[in-house]
Amino acid sequence: EAQVTQNPRYLITVTGKKLTVTCSQNMNHEYMSWYRQDPGLGLRQIYYSMNVEVTDKGDVPEGYKVSRKEKRNFPLILESPSPNQTSLYFCASSFYQGGTEAFFGQGTRLTVV
Amino acid sequence: GQQVMQIPQYQHVQEGEDFTTYCNSSTTLSNIQWYKQRPGGHPVFLIQLVKSGEVKKQKRLTFQFGEAKKNSSLHITATQTTDVGTYFCAANAGNNRKLIWGLGTSLAVNP
């Protein structure tokens, strides 16, 4: 089954404690991206990757890091989480950037206290 | 930066009424996609429109792309409670092919 898998689904953490949200896709997609979703602000892109070892900033990259060592995986790293990073996060993948269907993961609801 | 304006932000309807959400851009779009996000769920792709004036239907849903490729609409005929959710448009414009997302329209349906 074609899917994007994110883990964990829910996470409560404390300010400053490094965390990683994993994302994996089984569709051999080249393009992967991370979004955060906040009430009234829609989906905002954090980082994206056009292929292995190719990553770039989206609209709201501050406080986040990503890596793309393998085509299927695109983890999101918060080196020192802060309460303003409390949000719902989605990983998405597609064959290429724009023009093809984006598949989304189930989402990760992160709370930073 | 480039924006796609989506209206309305919220819509409450009685079951059986029609519903329409609109996306508008000041610049010409290459294509536009529509997604649905159920409460507590993730966005799910519905359709992509590419051609000027294109109209596509999926059962009770009708999608249109304007002649100038600057606007699009999603119309639901005779809404049902299963239509509840947030509908997003995501447009592609320019050479970088980055998707520009509308803020979404949240639809509530009263049974």
PDB file of C-alpha atoms in Angstrom:
ATOM      1  CA  GLU A   1       0.000   0.000   0.000  1.00  0.00           C
ATOM      2  CA  ALA A   2       1.346   3.424  -0.974  1.00  0.00           C
ATOM      3  CA  GLN A   3       1.861   5.451   2.140  1.00  0.00           C
ATOM      4  CA  VAL A   4       3.777   8.049   4.068  1.00  0.00           C
ATOM      5  CA  THR A   5       4.514   6.998   7.622  1.00  0.00           C
ATOM      6  CA  GLN A   6       5.258   9.478  10.387  1.00  0.00           C
ATOM      7  CA  ASN A   7       6.282   8.736  13.928  1.00  0.00           C
ATOM      8  CA  PRO A   8       5.385   9.481  16.598  1.00  0.00           C
ATOM      9  CA  ARG A   9       1.747  10.501  16.185  1.00  0.00           C
ATOM     10  CA  TYR A  10       1.723  12.386  19.470  1.00  0.00           C
ATOM     11  CA  LEU A  11       4.592  13.827  21.451  1.00  0.00           C
ATOM     12  CA  ILE A  12       4.800  15.972  24.555  1.00  0.00           C
ATOM     13  CA  THR A  13       8.264  17.241  25.366  1.00  0.00           C
ATOM     14  CA  VAL A  14      10.015  19.912  27.382  1.00  0.00           C
ATOM     15  CA  THR A  15      11.712  23.025  26.137  1.00  0.00           C
ATOM     16  CA  GLY A  16      15.227  22.399  24.914  1.00  0.00           C
ATOM     17  CA  LYS A  17      15.097  18.614  24.667  1.00  0.00           C
ATOM     18  CA  LYS A  18      16.156  17.559  21.181  1.00  0.00           C
ATOM     19  CA  LEU A  19      13.667  15.472  19.255  1.00  0.00           C
ATOM     20  CA  THR A  20      13.295  13.841  15.862  1.00  0.00           C
ATOM     21  CA  VAL A  21      10.106  13.139  13.965  1.00  0.00           C
ATOM     22  CA  THR A  22      10.588  10.422  11.388  1.00  0.00           C
ATOM     23  CA  CYS A  23       9.009  10.259   7.960  1.00  0.00           C
ATOM     24  CA  SER A  24       9.225   7.425   5.473  1.00  0.00           C
ATOM     25  CA  GLN A  25       7.569   6.877   2.092  1.00  0.00           C
ATOM     26  CA  ASN A  26       7.381   3.692   0.035  1.00  0.00           C
ATOM     27  CA  MET A  27       6.533   5.218  -3.350  1.00  0.00           C
ATOM     28  CA  ASN A  28      10.062   6.071  -4.547  1.00  0.00           C
ATOM     29  CA  HIS A  29       9.121   9.744  -4.597  1.00  0.00           C
ATOM     30  CA  GLU A  30      11.858  12.263  -5.241  1.00  0.00           C
ATOM     31  CA  TYR A  31      10.193  15.197  -3.518  1.00  0.00           C
ATOM     32  CA  MET A  32       9.481  15.304   0.207  1.00  0.00           C
ATOM     33  CA  SER A  33       8.508  18.148   2.473  1.00  0.00           C
ATOM     34  CA  TRP A  34       7.520  19.055   6.006  1.00  0.00           C
ATOM     35  CA  TYR A  35       4.618  21.306   6.932  1.00  0.00           C
ATOM     36  CA  ARG A  36       3.273  22.683  10.141  1.00  0.00           C
ATOM     37  CA  GLN A  37      -0.398  23.403  10.546  1.00  0.00           C
ATOM     38  CA  ASP A  38      -1.683  25.980  13.016  1.00  0.00           C
ATOM     39  CA  PRO A  39      -5.248  27.285  13.425  1.00  0.00           C
ATOM     40  CA  GLY A  40      -5.991  30.046  10.953  1.00  0.00           C
ATOM     41  CA  LEU A  41      -2.583  29.753   9.266  1.00  0.00           C
ATOM     42  CA  GLY A  42      -3.146  26.784   7.003  1.00  0.00           C
ATOM     43  CA  LEU A  43      -0.218  24.608   5.935  1.00  0.00           C
ATOM     44  CA  ARG A  44       3.173  26.275   6.045  1.00  0.00           C
ATOM     45  CA  GLN A  45       6.179  24.593   4.532  1.00  0.00           C
ATOM     46  CA  ILE A  46       9.180  24.151   6.828  1.00  0.00           C
ATOM     47  CA  TYR A  47      11.736  22.379   4.643  1.00  0.00           C
ATOM     48  CA  TYR A  48      11.696  20.399   1.471  1.00  0.00           C
ATOM     49  CA  SER A  49      13.944  18.016  -0.405  1.00  0.00           C
ATOM     50  CA  MET A  50      14.061  17.499  -4.148  1.00  0.00           C
ATOM     51  CA  ASN A  51      16.203  14.380  -3.915  1.00  0.00           C
ATOM     52  CA  VAL A  52      18.800  12.611  -1.810  1.00  0.00           C
ATOM     53  CA  GLU A  53      21.217  15.082  -0.206  1.00  0.00           C
ATOM     54  CA  VAL A  54      19.253  18.021  -1.664  1.00  0.00           C
ATOM     55  CA  THR A  55      17.309  20.032   0.915  1.00  0.00           C
ATOM     56  CA  ASP A  56      16.158  23.630   1.086  1.00  0.00           C
ATOM     57  CA  LYS A  57      14.299  25.996   3.370  1.00  0.00           C
ATOM     58  CA  GLY A  58      10.594  26.502   3.074  1.00  0.00           C
ATOM     59  CA  ASP A  59       8.625  29.401   4.472  1.00  0.00           C
ATOM     60  CA  VAL A  60       9.164  28.798   8.197  1.00  0.00           C
ATOM     61  CA  PRO A  61      12.516  26.967   8.647  1.00  0.00           C
ATOM     62  CA  GLU A  62      13.761  28.641  11.856  1.00  0.00           C
ATOM     63  CA  GLY A  63      14.342  26.161  14.669  1.00  0.00           C
ATOM     64  CA  TYR A  64      14.226  23.082  12.447  1.00  0.00           C
ATOM     65  CA  LYS A  65      16.691  20.856  10.627  1.00  0.00           C
ATOM     66  CA  VAL A  66      16.207  18.066   8.123  1.00  0.00           C
ATOM     67  CA  SER A  67      18.305  15.480   6.356  1.00  0.00           C
ATOM     68  CA  ARG A  68      17.815  13.291   3.284  1.00  0.00           C
ATOM     69  CA  LYS A  69      20.383  10.517   3.340  1.00  0.00           C
ATOM     70  CA  GLU A  70      18.081   8.006   1.713  1.00  0.00           C
ATOM     71  CA  LYS A  71      15.320   8.560  -0.791  1.00  0.00           C
ATOM     72  CA  ARG A  72      12.605   7.099   1.400  1.00  0.00           C
ATOM     73  CA  ASN A  73      13.381   8.911   4.678  1.00  0.00           C
ATOM     74  CA  PHE A  74      13.138  12.580   5.564  1.00  0.00           C
ATOM     75  CA  PRO A  75      13.389  13.169   9.323  1.00  0.00           C
ATOM     76  CA  LEU A  76      12.551  16.502  10.946  1.00  0.00           C
ATOM     77  CA  ILE A  77      14.860  17.508  13.776  1.00  0.00           C
ATOM     78  CA  LEU A  78      14.157  20.052  16.483  1.00  0.00           C
ATOM     79  CA  GLU A  79      17.512  20.677  18.152  1.00  0.00           C
ATOM     80  CA  SER A  80      16.108  22.827  20.975  1.00  0.00           C
ATOM     81  CA  PRO A  81      12.307  22.847  20.881  1.00  0.00           C
ATOM     82  CA  SER A  82      10.446  25.866  22.164  1.00  0.00           C
ATOM     83  CA  PRO A  83       6.756  26.313  23.037  1.00  0.00           C
ATOM     84  CA  ASN A  84       6.120  28.219  19.792  1.00  0.00           C
ATOM     85  CA  GLN A  85       6.888  24.991  17.949  1.00  0.00           C
ATOM     86  CA  THR A  86       3.818  23.377  19.449  1.00  0.00           C
ATOM     87  CA  SER A  87       1.889  22.443  16.355  1.00  0.00           C
ATOM     88  CA  LEU A  88       0.566  19.711  14.091  1.00  0.00           C
ATOM     89  CA  TYR A  89       3.259  18.522  11.691  1.00  0.00           C
ATOM     90  CA  PHE A  90       2.800  16.758   8.370  1.00  0.00           C
ATOM     91  CA  CYS A  91       5.284  15.078   6.129  1.00  0.00           C
ATOM     92  CA  ALA A  92       4.378  14.862   2.442  1.00  0.00           C
ATOM     93  CA  SER A  93       5.885  13.282  -0.637  1.00  0.00           C
ATOM     94  CA  SER A  94       5.275  13.442  -4.392  1.00  0.00           C
ATOM     95  CA  PHE A  95       7.029  12.316  -7.556  1.00  0.00           C
ATOM     96  CA  TYR A  96       8.381  15.789  -8.099  1.00  0.00           C
ATOM     97  CA  GLN A  97       7.786  19.319  -6.881  1.00  0.00           C
ATOM     98  CA  GLY A  98       4.464  20.695  -8.042  1.00  0.00           C
ATOM     99  CA  GLY A  99       2.227  19.170 -10.658  1.00  0.00           C
ATOM    100  CA  THR A 100       1.787  15.776  -9.042  1.00  0.00           C
ATOM    101  CA  GLU A 101      -0.335  14.506  -6.192  1.00  0.00           C
ATOM    102  CA  ALA A 102       1.105  14.985  -2.732  1.00  0.00           C
ATOM    103  CA  PHE A 103       0.695  12.145  -0.262  1.00  0.00           C
ATOM    104  CA  PHE A 104       0.589  13.160   3.387  1.00  0.00           C
ATOM    105  CA  GLY A 105       1.517  11.295   6.507  1.00  0.00           C
ATOM    106  CA  GLN A 106      -0.933  10.906   9.366  1.00  0.00           C
ATOM    107  CA  GLY A 107       0.518  13.866  11.220  1.00  0.00           C
ATOM    108  CA  THR A 108       2.433  14.387  14.448  1.00  0.00           C
ATOM    109  CA  ARG A 109       0.890  16.491  17.155  1.00  0.00           C
ATOM    110  CA  LEU A 110       3.743  18.044  19.104  1.00  0.00           C
ATOM    111  CA  THR A 111       3.387  19.881  22.385  1.00  0.00           C
ATOM    112  CA  VAL A 112       6.397  21.657  23.864  1.00  0.00           C
ATOM    113  CA  VAL A 113       6.001  22.705  27.503  1.00  0.00           C
TER     114      VAL A 113
ATOM    115  CA  GLY B   1       5.447  36.455  -1.995  1.00  0.00           C
ATOM    116  CA  GLN B   2       2.919  34.785  -4.192  1.00  0.00           C
ATOM    117  CA  GLN B   3      -0.408  34.130  -2.507  1.00  0.00           C
ATOM    118  CA  VAL B   4      -3.560  32.200  -3.203  1.00  0.00           C
ATOM    119  CA  MET B   5      -6.614  33.646  -1.518  1.00  0.00           C
ATOM    120  CA  GLN B   6      -9.229  31.125  -0.508  1.00  0.00           C
ATOM    121  CA  ILE B   7     -12.747  32.100   0.528  1.00  0.00           C
ATOM    122  CA  PRO B   8     -14.763  31.710   2.605  1.00  0.00           C
ATOM    123  CA  GLN B   9     -12.761  30.728   5.660  1.00  0.00           C
ATOM    124  CA  TYR B  10     -15.735  28.959   7.230  1.00  0.00           C
ATOM    125  CA  GLN B  11     -19.106  27.783   5.976  1.00  0.00           C
ATOM    126  CA  HIS B  12     -21.989  26.219   7.837  1.00  0.00           C
ATOM    127  CA  VAL B  13     -24.714  24.597   5.766  1.00  0.00           C
ATOM    128  CA  GLN B  14     -27.749  22.436   6.332  1.00  0.00           C
ATOM    129  CA  GLU B  15     -27.454  18.956   4.958  1.00  0.00           C
ATOM    130  CA  GLY B  16     -28.708  18.992   1.393  1.00  0.00           C
ATOM    131  CA  GLU B  17     -27.596  22.550   0.667  1.00  0.00           C
ATOM    132  CA  ASP B  18     -24.880  23.314  -1.833  1.00  0.00           C
ATOM    133  CA  PHE B  19     -21.407  24.578  -0.953  1.00  0.00           C
ATOM    134  CA  THR B  20     -18.725  26.389  -2.916  1.00  0.00           C
ATOM    135  CA  THR B  21     -15.190  27.427  -2.055  1.00  0.00           C
ATOM    136  CA  TYR B  22     -13.058  29.686  -4.232  1.00  0.00           C
ATOM    137  CA  CYS B  23      -9.366  30.206  -4.779  1.00  0.00           C
ATOM    138  CA  ASN B  24      -8.039  33.331  -6.435  1.00  0.00           C
ATOM    139  CA  SER B  25      -4.593  34.381  -7.558  1.00  0.00           C
ATOM    140  CA  SER B  26      -3.295  37.645  -8.960  1.00  0.00           C
ATOM    141  CA  THR B  27      -0.990  35.744 -11.302  1.00  0.00           C
ATOM    142  CA  THR B  28      -1.495  32.986 -13.844  1.00  0.00           C
ATOM    143  CA  LEU B  29      -1.251  29.501 -12.415  1.00  0.00           C
ATOM    144  CA  SER B  30       0.275  26.442 -14.059  1.00  0.00           C
ATOM    145  CA  ASN B  31      -2.090  24.093 -12.282  1.00  0.00           C
ATOM    146  CA  ILE B  32      -4.172  23.880  -9.146  1.00  0.00           C
ATOM    147  CA  GLN B  33      -4.844  20.997  -6.822  1.00  0.00           C
ATOM    148  CA  TRP B  34      -7.616  20.444  -4.296  1.00  0.00           C
ATOM    149  CA  TYR B  35      -7.294  18.533  -1.041  1.00  0.00           C
ATOM    150  CA  LYS B  36      -9.709  17.543   1.711  1.00  0.00           C
ATOM    151  CA  GLN B  37      -8.775  17.204   5.353  1.00  0.00           C
ATOM    152  CA  ARG B  38     -11.274  15.493   7.620  1.00  0.00           C
ATOM    153  CA  PRO B  39     -11.325  16.571  11.287  1.00  0.00           C
ATOM    154  CA  GLY B  40      -8.354  14.938  12.996  1.00  0.00           C
ATOM    155  CA  GLY B  41      -7.012  13.682   9.677  1.00  0.00           C
ATOM    156  CA  HIS B  42      -4.447  14.577   7.091  1.00  0.00           C
ATOM    157  CA  PRO B  43      -4.905  16.316   3.722  1.00  0.00           C
ATOM    158  CA  VAL B  44      -5.970  13.945   0.971  1.00  0.00           C
ATOM    159  CA  PHE B  45      -5.616  14.777  -2.703  1.00  0.00           C
ATOM    160  CA  LEU B  46      -8.892  15.192  -4.579  1.00  0.00           C
ATOM    161  CA  ILE B  47      -7.987  16.437  -8.038  1.00  0.00           C
ATOM    162  CA  GLN B  48      -5.648  18.498 -10.203  1.00  0.00           C
ATOM    163  CA  LEU B  49      -6.712  20.990 -12.868  1.00  0.00           C
ATOM    164  CA  VAL B  50      -4.311  22.047 -15.588  1.00  0.00           C
ATOM    165  CA  LYS B  51      -6.157  23.425 -18.599  1.00  0.00           C
ATOM    166  CA  SER B  52      -7.790  26.806 -18.986  1.00  0.00           C
ATOM    167  CA  GLY B  53     -11.553  26.522 -18.408  1.00  0.00           C
ATOM    168  CA  GLU B  54     -11.256  22.906 -17.271  1.00  0.00           C
ATOM    169  CA  VAL B  55     -14.192  21.372 -15.442  1.00  0.00           C
ATOM    170  CA  LYS B  56     -13.974  18.028 -13.684  1.00  0.00           C
ATOM    171  CA  LYS B  57     -16.589  16.156 -11.689  1.00  0.00           C
ATOM    172  CA  GLN B  58     -16.353  13.559  -8.964  1.00  0.00           C
ATOM    173  CA  LYS B  59     -19.867  12.463  -8.009  1.00  0.00           C
ATOM    174  CA  ARG B  60     -21.321  15.510  -6.190  1.00  0.00           C
ATOM    175  CA  LEU B  61     -18.096  17.533  -6.441  1.00  0.00           C
ATOM    176  CA  THR B  62     -17.447  19.859  -9.383  1.00  0.00           C
ATOM    177  CA  PHE B  63     -14.066  21.499  -9.862  1.00  0.00           C
ATOM    178  CA  GLN B  64     -13.433  24.405 -12.205  1.00  0.00           C
ATOM    179  CA  PHE B  65     -10.327  26.206 -13.403  1.00  0.00           C
ATOM    180  CA  GLY B  66     -10.893  29.706 -14.726  1.00  0.00           C
ATOM    181  CA  GLU B  67     -10.322  30.704 -18.318  1.00  0.00           C
ATOM    182  CA  ALA B  68      -7.459  32.982 -17.291  1.00  0.00           C
ATOM    183  CA  LYS B  69      -6.037  30.289 -14.973  1.00  0.00           C
ATOM    184  CA  LYS B  70      -6.140  32.700 -12.064  1.00  0.00           C
ATOM    185  CA  ASN B  71      -9.011  31.224 -10.102  1.00  0.00           C
ATOM    186  CA  SER B  72     -10.633  27.941  -9.282  1.00  0.00           C
ATOM    187  CA  SER B  73     -13.662  26.669  -7.445  1.00  0.00           C
ATOM    188  CA  LEU B  74     -14.917  23.532  -5.766  1.00  0.00           C
ATOM    189  CA  HIS B  75     -18.664  23.088  -5.657  1.00  0.00           C
ATOM    190  CA  ILE B  76     -20.445  20.391  -3.670  1.00  0.00           C
ATOM    191  CA  THR B  77     -24.051  19.652  -4.589  1.00  0.00           C
ATOM    192  CA  ALA B  78     -26.444  18.542  -1.856  1.00  0.00           C
ATOM    193  CA  THR B  79     -23.950  18.329   0.975  1.00  0.00           C
ATOM    194  CA  GLN B  80     -23.852  15.333   3.294  1.00  0.00           C
ATOM    195  CA  THR B  81     -22.379  14.984   6.763  1.00  0.00           C
ATOM    196  CA  THR B  82     -19.516  13.025   5.216  1.00  0.00           C
ATOM    197  CA  ASP B  83     -18.454  16.228   3.418  1.00  0.00           C
ATOM    198  CA  VAL B  84     -17.417  17.825   6.715  1.00  0.00           C
ATOM    199  CA  GLY B  85     -13.800  18.928   6.760  1.00  0.00           C
ATOM    200  CA  THR B  86     -11.420  21.556   5.484  1.00  0.00           C
ATOM    201  CA  TYR B  87     -10.901  21.980   1.772  1.00  0.00           C
ATOM    202  CA  PHE B  88      -7.578  23.359   0.570  1.00  0.00           C
ATOM    203  CA  CYS B  89      -6.456  24.543  -2.802  1.00  0.00           C
ATOM    204  CA  ALA B  90      -2.771  24.365  -3.678  1.00  0.00           C
ATOM    205  CA  ALA B  91      -1.538  26.154  -6.757  1.00  0.00           C
ATOM    206  CA  ASN B  92       1.577  25.866  -8.807  1.00  0.00           C
ATOM    207  CA  ALA B  93       2.990  28.923 -10.509  1.00  0.00           C
ATOM    208  CA  GLY B  94       6.292  30.073 -11.864  1.00  0.00           C
ATOM    209  CA  ASN B  95       9.394  28.128 -12.729  1.00  0.00           C
ATOM    210  CA  ASN B  96      10.160  26.787  -9.265  1.00  0.00           C
ATOM    211  CA  ARG B  97       6.967  24.729  -9.236  1.00  0.00           C
ATOM    212  CA  LYS B  98       6.487  25.351  -5.534  1.00  0.00           C
ATOM    213  CA  LEU B  99       3.000  24.661  -4.277  1.00  0.00           C
ATOM    214  CA  ILE B 100       1.268  27.716  -2.838  1.00  0.00           C
ATOM    215  CA  TRP B 101      -1.448  26.736  -0.390  1.00  0.00           C
ATOM    216  CA  GLY B 102      -4.692  28.509   0.322  1.00  0.00           C
ATOM    217  CA  LEU B 103      -5.661  28.813   3.994  1.00  0.00           C
ATOM    218  CA  GLY B 104      -8.550  26.414   3.531  1.00  0.00           C
ATOM    219  CA  THR B 105     -12.316  26.528   3.891  1.00  0.00           C
ATOM    220  CA  SER B 106     -13.779  24.667   6.846  1.00  0.00           C
ATOM    221  CA  LEU B 107     -17.162  23.149   6.052  1.00  0.00           C
ATOM    222  CA  ALA B 108     -19.640  22.197   8.760  1.00  0.00           C
ATOM    223  CA  VAL B 109     -22.817  20.363   7.809  1.00  0.00           C
ATOM    224  CA  ASN B 110     -25.812  20.333  10.125  1.00  0.00           C
ATOM    225  CA  PRO B 111     -27.827  17.118   9.819  1.00  0.00           C
TER     226      PRO B 111
END
